CSV table of C-alpha atoms and ligand atoms in Angstrom, one decimal:
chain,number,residue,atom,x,y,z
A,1,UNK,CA,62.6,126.1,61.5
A,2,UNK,CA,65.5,123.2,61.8
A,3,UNK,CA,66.0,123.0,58.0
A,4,UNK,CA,69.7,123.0,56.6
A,5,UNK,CA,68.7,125.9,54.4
A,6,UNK,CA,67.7,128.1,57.7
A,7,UNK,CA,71.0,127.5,59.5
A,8,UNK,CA,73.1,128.1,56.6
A,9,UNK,CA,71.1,131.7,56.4
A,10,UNK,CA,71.4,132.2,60.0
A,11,UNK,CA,75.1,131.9,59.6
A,12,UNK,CA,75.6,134.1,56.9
A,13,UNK,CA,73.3,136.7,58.4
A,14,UNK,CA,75.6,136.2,61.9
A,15,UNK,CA,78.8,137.0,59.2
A,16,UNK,CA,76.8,140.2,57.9
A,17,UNK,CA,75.9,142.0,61.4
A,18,UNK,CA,78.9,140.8,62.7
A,19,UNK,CA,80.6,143.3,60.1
A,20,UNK,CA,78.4,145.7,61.2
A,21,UNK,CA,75.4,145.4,58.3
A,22,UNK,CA,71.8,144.7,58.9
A,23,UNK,CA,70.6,140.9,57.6
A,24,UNK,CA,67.6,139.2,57.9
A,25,UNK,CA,65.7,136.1,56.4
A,26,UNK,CA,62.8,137.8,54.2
A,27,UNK,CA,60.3,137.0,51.5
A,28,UNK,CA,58.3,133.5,51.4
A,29,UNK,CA,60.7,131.3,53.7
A,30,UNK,CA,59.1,133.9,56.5
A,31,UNK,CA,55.8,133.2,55.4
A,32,UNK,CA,56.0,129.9,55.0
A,33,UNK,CA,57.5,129.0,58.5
A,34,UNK,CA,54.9,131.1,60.6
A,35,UNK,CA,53.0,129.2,58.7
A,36,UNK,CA,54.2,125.9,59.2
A,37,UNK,CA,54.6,125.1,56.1
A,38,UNK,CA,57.8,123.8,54.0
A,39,UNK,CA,60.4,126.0,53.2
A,40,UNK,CA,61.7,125.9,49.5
A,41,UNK,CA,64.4,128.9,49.2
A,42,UNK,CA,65.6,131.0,52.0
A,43,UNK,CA,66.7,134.3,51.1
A,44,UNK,CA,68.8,136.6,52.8
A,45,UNK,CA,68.3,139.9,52.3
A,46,UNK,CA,71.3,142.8,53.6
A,47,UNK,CA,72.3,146.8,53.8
A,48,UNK,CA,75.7,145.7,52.7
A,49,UNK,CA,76.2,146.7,48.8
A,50,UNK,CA,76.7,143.3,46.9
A,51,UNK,CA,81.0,144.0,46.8
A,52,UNK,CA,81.0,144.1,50.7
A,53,UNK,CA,79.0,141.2,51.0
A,54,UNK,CA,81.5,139.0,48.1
A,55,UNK,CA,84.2,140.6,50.9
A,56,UNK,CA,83.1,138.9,53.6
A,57,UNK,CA,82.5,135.3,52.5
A,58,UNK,CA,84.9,133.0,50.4
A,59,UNK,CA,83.6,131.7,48.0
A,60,UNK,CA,80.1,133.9,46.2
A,61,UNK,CA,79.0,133.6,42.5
A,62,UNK,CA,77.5,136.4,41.1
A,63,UNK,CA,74.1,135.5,40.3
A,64,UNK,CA,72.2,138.8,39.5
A,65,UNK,CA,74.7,141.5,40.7
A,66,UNK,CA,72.4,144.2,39.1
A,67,UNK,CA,69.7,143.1,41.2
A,68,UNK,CA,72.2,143.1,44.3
A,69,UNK,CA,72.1,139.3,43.9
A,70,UNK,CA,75.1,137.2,45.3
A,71,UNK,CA,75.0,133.1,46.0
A,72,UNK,CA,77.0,132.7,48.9
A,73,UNK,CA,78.9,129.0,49.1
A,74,UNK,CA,80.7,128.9,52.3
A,75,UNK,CA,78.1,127.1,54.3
A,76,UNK,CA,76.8,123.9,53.6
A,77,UNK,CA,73.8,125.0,51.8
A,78,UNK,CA,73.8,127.8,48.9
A,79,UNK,CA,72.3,131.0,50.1
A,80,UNK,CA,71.2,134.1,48.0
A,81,UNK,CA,72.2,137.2,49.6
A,82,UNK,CA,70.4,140.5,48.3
A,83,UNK,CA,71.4,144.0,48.8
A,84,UNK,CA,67.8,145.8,50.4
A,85,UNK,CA,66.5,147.8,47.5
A,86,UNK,CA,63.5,149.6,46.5
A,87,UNK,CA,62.8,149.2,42.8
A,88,UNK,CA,63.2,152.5,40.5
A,89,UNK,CA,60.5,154.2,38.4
A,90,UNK,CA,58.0,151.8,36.7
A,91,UNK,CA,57.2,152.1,33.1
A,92,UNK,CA,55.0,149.9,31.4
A,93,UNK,CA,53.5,148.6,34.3
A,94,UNK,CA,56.1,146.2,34.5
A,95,UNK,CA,59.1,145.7,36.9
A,96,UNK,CA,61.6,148.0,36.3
A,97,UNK,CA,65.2,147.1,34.7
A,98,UNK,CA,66.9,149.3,37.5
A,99,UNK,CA,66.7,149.1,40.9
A,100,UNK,CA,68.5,151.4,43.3
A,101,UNK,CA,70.0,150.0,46.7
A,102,UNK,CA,69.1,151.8,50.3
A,103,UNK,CA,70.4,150.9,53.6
A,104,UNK,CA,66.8,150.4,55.4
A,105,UNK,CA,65.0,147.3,55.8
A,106,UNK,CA,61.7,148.9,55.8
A,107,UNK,CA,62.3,150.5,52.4
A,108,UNK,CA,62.9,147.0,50.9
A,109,UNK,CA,59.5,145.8,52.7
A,110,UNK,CA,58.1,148.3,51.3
A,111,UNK,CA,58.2,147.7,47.8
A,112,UNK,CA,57.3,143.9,48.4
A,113,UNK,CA,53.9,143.1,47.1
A,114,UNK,CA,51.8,141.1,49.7
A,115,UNK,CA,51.7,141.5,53.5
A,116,UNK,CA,52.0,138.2,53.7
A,117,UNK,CA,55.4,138.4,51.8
A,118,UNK,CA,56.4,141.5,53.6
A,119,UNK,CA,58.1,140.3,56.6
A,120,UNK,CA,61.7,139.3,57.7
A,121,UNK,CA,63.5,137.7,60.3
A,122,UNK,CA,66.6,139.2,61.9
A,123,UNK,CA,66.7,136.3,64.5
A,124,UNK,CA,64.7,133.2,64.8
A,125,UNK,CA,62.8,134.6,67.3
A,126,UNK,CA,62.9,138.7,66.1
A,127,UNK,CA,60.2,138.9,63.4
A,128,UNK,CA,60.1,142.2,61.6
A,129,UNK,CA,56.4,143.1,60.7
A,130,UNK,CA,55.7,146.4,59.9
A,131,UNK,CA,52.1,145.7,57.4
A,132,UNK,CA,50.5,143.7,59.7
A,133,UNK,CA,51.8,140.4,57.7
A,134,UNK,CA,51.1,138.2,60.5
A,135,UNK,CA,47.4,138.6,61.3
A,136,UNK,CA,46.6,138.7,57.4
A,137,UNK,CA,48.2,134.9,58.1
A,138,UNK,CA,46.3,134.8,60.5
A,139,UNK,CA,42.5,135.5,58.9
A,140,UNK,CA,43.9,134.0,55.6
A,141,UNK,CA,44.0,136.8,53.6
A,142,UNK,CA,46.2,137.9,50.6
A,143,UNK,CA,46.5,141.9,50.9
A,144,UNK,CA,48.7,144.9,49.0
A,145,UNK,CA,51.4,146.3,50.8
A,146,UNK,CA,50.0,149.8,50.6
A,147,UNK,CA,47.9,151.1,48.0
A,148,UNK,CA,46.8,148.6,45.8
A,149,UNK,CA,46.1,150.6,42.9
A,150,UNK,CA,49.3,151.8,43.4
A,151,UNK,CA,50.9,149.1,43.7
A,152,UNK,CA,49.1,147.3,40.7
A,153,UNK,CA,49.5,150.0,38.5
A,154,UNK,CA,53.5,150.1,39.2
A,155,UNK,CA,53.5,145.4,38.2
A,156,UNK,CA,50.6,144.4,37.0
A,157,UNK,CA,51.7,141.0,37.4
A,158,UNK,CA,51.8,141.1,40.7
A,159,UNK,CA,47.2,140.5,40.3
A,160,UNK,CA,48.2,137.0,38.8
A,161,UNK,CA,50.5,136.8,41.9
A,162,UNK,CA,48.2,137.4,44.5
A,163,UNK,CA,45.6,134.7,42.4
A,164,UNK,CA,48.5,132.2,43.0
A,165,UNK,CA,49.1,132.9,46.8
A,166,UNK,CA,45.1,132.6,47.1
A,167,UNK,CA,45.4,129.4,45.4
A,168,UNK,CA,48.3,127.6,46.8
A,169,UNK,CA,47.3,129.0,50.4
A,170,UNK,CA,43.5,129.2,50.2
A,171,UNK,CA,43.6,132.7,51.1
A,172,UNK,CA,40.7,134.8,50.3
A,173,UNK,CA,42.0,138.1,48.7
A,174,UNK,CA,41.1,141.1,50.7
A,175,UNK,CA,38.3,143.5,49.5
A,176,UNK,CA,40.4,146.8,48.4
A,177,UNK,CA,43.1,145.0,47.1
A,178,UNK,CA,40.5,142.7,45.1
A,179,UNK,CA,38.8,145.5,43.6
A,180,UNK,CA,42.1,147.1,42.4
A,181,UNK,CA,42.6,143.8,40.4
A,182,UNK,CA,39.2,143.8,38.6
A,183,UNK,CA,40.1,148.2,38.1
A,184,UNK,CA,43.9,146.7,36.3
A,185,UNK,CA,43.0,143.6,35.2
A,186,UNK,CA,43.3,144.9,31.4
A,187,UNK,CA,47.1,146.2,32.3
A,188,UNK,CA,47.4,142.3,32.2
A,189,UNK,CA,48.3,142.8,28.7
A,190,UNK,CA,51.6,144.5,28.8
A,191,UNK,CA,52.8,141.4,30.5
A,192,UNK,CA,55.5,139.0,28.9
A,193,UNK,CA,53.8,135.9,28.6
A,194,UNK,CA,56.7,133.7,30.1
A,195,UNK,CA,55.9,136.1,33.7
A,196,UNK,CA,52.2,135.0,33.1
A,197,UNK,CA,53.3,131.1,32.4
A,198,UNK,CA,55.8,130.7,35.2
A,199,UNK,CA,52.7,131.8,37.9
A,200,UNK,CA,50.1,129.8,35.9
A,201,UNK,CA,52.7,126.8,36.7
A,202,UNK,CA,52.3,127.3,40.4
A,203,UNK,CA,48.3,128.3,40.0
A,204,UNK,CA,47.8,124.5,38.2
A,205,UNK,CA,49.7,122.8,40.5
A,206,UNK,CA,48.1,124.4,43.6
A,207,UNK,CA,46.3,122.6,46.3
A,208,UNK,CA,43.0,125.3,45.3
A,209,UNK,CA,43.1,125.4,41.6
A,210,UNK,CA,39.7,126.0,41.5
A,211,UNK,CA,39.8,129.2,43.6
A,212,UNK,CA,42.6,130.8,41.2
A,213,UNK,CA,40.3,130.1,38.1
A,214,UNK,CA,37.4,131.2,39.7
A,215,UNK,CA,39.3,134.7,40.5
A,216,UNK,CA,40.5,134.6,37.4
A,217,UNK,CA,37.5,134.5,35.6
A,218,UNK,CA,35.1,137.1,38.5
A,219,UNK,CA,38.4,139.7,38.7
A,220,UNK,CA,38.2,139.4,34.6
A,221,UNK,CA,42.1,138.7,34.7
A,222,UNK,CA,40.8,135.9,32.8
A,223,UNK,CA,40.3,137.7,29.4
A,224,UNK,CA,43.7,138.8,29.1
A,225,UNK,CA,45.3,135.8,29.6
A,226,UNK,CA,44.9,132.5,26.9
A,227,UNK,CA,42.0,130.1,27.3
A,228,UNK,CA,38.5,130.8,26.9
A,229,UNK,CA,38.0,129.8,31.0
A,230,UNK,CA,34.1,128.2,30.2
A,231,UNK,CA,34.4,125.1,32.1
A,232,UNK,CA,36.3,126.1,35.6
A,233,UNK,CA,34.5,123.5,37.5
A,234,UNK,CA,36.7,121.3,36.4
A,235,UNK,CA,39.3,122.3,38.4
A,236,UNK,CA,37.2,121.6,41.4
A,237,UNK,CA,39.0,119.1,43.8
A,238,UNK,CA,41.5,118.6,41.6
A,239,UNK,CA,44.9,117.9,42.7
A,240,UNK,CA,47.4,118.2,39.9
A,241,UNK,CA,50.4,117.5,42.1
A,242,UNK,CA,53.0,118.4,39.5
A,243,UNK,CA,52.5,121.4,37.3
A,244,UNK,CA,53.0,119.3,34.3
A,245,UNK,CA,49.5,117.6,34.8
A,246,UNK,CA,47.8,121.1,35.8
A,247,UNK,CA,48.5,121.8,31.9
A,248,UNK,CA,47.7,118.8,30.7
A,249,UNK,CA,43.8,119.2,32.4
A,250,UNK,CA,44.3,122.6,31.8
A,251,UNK,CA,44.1,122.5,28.1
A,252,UNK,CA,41.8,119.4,28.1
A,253,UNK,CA,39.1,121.2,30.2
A,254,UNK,CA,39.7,123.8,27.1
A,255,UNK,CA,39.6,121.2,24.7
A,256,UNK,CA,42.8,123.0,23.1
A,257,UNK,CA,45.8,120.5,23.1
A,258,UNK,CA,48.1,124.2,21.5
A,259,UNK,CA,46.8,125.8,25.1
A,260,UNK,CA,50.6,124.9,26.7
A,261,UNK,CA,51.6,126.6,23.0
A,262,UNK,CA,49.9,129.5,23.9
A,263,UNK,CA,51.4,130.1,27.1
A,264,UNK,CA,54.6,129.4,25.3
A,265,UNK,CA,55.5,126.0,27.4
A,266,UNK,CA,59.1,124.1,26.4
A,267,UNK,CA,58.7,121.1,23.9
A,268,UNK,CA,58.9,119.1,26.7
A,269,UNK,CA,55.6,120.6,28.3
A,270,UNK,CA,53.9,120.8,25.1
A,271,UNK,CA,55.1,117.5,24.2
A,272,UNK,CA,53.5,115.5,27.4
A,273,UNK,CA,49.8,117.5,26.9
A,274,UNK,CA,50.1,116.3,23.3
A,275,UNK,CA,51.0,112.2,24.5
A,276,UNK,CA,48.3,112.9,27.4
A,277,UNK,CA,45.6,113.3,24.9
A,278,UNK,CA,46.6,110.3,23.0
A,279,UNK,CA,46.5,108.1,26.1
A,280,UNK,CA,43.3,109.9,27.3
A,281,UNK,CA,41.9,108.5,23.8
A,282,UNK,CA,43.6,105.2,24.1
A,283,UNK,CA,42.1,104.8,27.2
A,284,UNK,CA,38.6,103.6,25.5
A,285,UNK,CA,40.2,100.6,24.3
A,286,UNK,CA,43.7,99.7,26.2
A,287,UNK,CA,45.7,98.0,23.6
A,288,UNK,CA,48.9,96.3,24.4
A,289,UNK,CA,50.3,98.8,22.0
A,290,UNK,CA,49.3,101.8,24.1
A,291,UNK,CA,50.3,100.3,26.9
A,292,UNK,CA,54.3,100.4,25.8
A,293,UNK,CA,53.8,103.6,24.1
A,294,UNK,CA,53.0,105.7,27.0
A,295,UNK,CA,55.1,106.3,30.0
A,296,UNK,CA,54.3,106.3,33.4
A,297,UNK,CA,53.9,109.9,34.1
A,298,UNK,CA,51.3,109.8,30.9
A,299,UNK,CA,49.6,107.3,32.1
A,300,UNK,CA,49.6,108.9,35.5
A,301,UNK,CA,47.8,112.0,34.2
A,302,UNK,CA,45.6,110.4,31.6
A,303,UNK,CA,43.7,108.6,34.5
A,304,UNK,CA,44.1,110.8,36.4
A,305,UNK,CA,42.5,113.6,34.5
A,306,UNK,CA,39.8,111.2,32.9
A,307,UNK,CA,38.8,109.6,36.0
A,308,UNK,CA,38.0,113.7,37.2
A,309,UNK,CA,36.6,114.8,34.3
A,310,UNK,CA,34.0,112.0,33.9
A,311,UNK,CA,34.3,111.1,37.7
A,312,UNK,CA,35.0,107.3,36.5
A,313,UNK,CA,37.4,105.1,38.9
A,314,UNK,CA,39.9,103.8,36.5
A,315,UNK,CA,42.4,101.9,38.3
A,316,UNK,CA,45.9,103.5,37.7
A,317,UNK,CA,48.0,100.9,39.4
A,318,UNK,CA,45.9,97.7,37.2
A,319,UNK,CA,46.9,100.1,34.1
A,320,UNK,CA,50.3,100.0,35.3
A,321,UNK,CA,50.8,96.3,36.2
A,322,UNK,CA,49.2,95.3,32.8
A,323,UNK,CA,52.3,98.0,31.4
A,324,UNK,CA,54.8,95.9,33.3
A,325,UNK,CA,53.5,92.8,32.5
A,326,UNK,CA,54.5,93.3,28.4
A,327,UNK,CA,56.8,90.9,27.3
A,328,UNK,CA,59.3,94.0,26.4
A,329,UNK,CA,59.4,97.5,28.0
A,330,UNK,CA,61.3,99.2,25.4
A,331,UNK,CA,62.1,98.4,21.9
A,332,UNK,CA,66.1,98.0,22.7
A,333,UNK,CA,64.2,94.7,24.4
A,334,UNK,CA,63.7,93.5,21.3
A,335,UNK,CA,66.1,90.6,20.7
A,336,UNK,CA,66.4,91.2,16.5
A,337,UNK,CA,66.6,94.2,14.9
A,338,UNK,CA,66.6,95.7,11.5
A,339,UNK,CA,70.5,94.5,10.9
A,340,UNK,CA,69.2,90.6,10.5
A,341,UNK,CA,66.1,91.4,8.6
A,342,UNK,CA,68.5,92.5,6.1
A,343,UNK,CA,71.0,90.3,6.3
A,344,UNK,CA,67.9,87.5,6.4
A,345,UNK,CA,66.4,89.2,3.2
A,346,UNK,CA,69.7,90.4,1.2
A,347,UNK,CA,67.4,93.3,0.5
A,348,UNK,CA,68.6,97.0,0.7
A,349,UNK,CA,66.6,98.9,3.3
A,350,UNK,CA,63.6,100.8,2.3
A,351,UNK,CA,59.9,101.5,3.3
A,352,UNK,CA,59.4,98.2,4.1
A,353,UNK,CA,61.8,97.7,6.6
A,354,UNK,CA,60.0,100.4,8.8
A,355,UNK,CA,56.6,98.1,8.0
A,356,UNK,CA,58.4,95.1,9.7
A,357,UNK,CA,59.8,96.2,12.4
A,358,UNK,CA,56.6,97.7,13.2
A,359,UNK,CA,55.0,94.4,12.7
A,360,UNK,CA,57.3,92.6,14.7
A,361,UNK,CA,57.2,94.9,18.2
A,362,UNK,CA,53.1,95.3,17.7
A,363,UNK,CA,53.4,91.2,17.1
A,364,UNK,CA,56.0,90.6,20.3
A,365,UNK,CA,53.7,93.3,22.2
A,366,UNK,CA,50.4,91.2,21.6
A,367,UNK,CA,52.1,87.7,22.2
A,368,UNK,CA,51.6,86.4,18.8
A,369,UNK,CA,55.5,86.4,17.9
A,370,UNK,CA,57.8,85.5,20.7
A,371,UNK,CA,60.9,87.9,21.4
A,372,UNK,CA,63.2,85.0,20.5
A,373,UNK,CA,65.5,85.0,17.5
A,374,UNK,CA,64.6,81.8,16.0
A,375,UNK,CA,61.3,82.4,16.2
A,376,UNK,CA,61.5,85.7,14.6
A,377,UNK,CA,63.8,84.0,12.1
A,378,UNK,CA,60.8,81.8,10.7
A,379,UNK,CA,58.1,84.9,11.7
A,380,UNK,CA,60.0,86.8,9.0
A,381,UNK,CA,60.7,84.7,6.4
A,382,UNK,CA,57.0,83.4,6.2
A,383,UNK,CA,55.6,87.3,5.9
A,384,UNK,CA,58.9,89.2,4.2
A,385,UNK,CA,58.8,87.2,1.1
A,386,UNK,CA,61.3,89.0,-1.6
B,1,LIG,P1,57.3,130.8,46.6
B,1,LIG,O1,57.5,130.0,47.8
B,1,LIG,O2,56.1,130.4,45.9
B,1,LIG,O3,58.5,131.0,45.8
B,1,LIG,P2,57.9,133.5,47.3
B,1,LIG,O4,57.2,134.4,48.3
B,1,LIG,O5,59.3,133.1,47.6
B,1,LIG,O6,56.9,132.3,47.2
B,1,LIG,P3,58.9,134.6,44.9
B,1,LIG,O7,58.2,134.8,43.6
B,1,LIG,O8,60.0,133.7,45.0
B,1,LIG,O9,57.7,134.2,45.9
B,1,LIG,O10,59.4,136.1,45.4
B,1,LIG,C1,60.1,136.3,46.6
B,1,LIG,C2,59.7,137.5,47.3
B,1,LIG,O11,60.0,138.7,46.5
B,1,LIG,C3,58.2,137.6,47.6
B,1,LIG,O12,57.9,137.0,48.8
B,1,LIG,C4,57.9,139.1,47.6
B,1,LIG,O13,58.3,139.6,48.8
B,1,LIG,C5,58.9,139.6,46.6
B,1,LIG,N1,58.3,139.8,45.2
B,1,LIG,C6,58.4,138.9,44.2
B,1,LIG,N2,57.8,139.3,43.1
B,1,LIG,C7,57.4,140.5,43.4
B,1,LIG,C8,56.7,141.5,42.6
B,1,LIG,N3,56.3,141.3,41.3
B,1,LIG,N4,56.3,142.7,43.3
B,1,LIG,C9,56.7,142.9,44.6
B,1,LIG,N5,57.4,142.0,45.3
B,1,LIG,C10,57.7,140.8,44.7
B,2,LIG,MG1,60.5,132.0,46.2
């Protein structure tokens, strides 16, 4: 527990009792330390009302103030500060627009989804644990705060959630709260996709992938979600690393390059499973061509993913060096461009222009025309006769 983030939360949370509120650390930064593990965001959480708590510090930005959200600058690291709340009545079976703030800690606990997630710390060394969070740790288990049914009833997202905290953890999800999700899974549906999305990121890019599909698909969660889940042994001992290559083998296991479509990924995302199939295809024949086209990262996952799925050993790092060895690395590189070949030609551009310039990078990328402009000079006006 040395991390900037954890001292800059201790110090706002001395600020807060000092003025007479309850504070404490809560949420995953609590999990994660018992466990050992790195710490991403450490979140205060606080009795004071989100006004008081912008009265105490200098400098806050109101990040969610109808959520009782409020960043708090004046320490070195940027600190979310949230007013203890429970949530108000769930409709839906979604998470509720309003939530209403109380002054107890254990209300706030209460309404937290996991056991494991349930626990705070007032004090580095004064752990509140009122569900038994830390010997579910302990045994490595994922279990409801309460009544499951209850609880999944009230957010059905939170079954996808406790799939994710199996996966990334390798947690086995306890028996009630297990059988609750196969009861709900259907309630899946009234889910906004983007919720469903942002925990398939983390699921993809887990250390146990293979557990979260294979919950998916015995809980039945799996038929409510996109993807027709008939080849999950794929994701067996694979480790995407970045959630970008989860999707990319996600939706080649599927054989479904519109899959990150369907879970209504950015361009970008939908954009690199589209370029990782093409270098997954290139692969067969490596062409200096391919090569230049693909970047790193593609390259990266293509091998990656190939070298799983037909358990080959292509060599990422000879891939790579062949990459760096082109004569160019981008087409900028090239020393001509389409400005001389008309000035060469006295032609208007056109069609052919395009042709030629294509020509010339796949002919400077295979060695046959050198990247020099004299050369090029002659290359051009033996082929571009007008
Ligand atoms: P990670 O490190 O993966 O972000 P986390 O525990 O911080 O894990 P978040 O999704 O950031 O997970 O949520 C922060 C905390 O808010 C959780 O630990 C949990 O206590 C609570 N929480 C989040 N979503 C829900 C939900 N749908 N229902 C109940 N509690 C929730
Ligand atoms: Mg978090």
């Amino acid at each position: 527990m040395t991390t900037m983030q954890f001292d800059a939360a201790f110090r706002v949370i001395d600020v807060l009792h000092e003025a007479g509120y309850d504070a404490v650390i809560v949420g995953g930064a609590v999990r994660d330390t018992l466990l050992g593990a790195p710490v991403h965001d450490v979140d205060v959480a606080t009795s004071a009302l989100p006004e008081q708590t912008k009265q105490l510090f200098d400098k806050t930005v109101d990040i969610g103030i109808e959520h009782g959200t409020v960043l708090v600058l004046d320490m070195d690291e940027p600190i979310e500060v949230t007013t203890f709340r429970t949530e108000g009545t769930y409709a839906d079976h979604r998470r509720p627009e309003t939530v209403d703030f109380v002054t107890n800690l254990a209300e706030d606990l209460r309404r937290r989804d996991f056991t494991i997630n349930a626990m705070a710390l007032r004090s580095k060394t004064d752990i509140v644990d009122l569900f038994g969070g830390q010997a579910d740790l302990a045994a490595h288990i994922v279990r409801a705060v309460g009544d499951a049914n209850e609880r999944f009833a009230e957010d059905a997202l939170r079954m996808l959630r406790a799939v994710r905290f199996s996966a990334k953890l390798n947690f086995d999800i306890e028996a009630t709260t297990y059988a609750a999700i196969t009861q709900h899974a259907s309630d899946l549906r009234y889910i906004a996709i983007e919720r469903i999305k942002a925990e398939f990121d983390q699921i993809v890019r887990s250390k146990h992938p293979y557990r979260a599909f294979r919950l998916l698909v015995d809980t039945g969660l799996a038929n409510y979600v996109p993807g027709n889940f008939q080849h999950i042994n794929a994701w067996q001992a694979f480790d995407a690393v970045n959630s970008l290559t989860g999707w990319a083998l996600f939706s080649y296991v599927e054989q479904d390059v519109q899959l990150i479509t369907k879970y209504r990924g950015s361009n970008k995302e939908q954009r690199f499973v589209k370029r990782v199939f093409a270098a997954i295809d290139a692969l067969a024949a490596l062409t200096p061509y391919a090569l230049f086209e693909f970047d790193e990262a593609e390259w990266r996952a293509a091998v990656k993913i190939w070298n799983h799925v037909h358990d080959t050993t292509d060599d990422i790092s000879r891939i790579l060096a062949q990459k760096a060895a082109l004569p160019i690395q981008q087409k900028s590189d090239i020393v001509v461009t389409g400005k001389q070949f008309l000035a060469w030609s006295g032609q208007k551009g056109g069609p052919w222009l395009k042709e030629a310039l294509q020509q010339l990078l796949y002919g400077v990328l295979d060695g046959s025309i050198n990247n020099d402009e004299h050369y090029i000079k002659g290359w051009f006006e033996r082929e571009w006769k007008f």
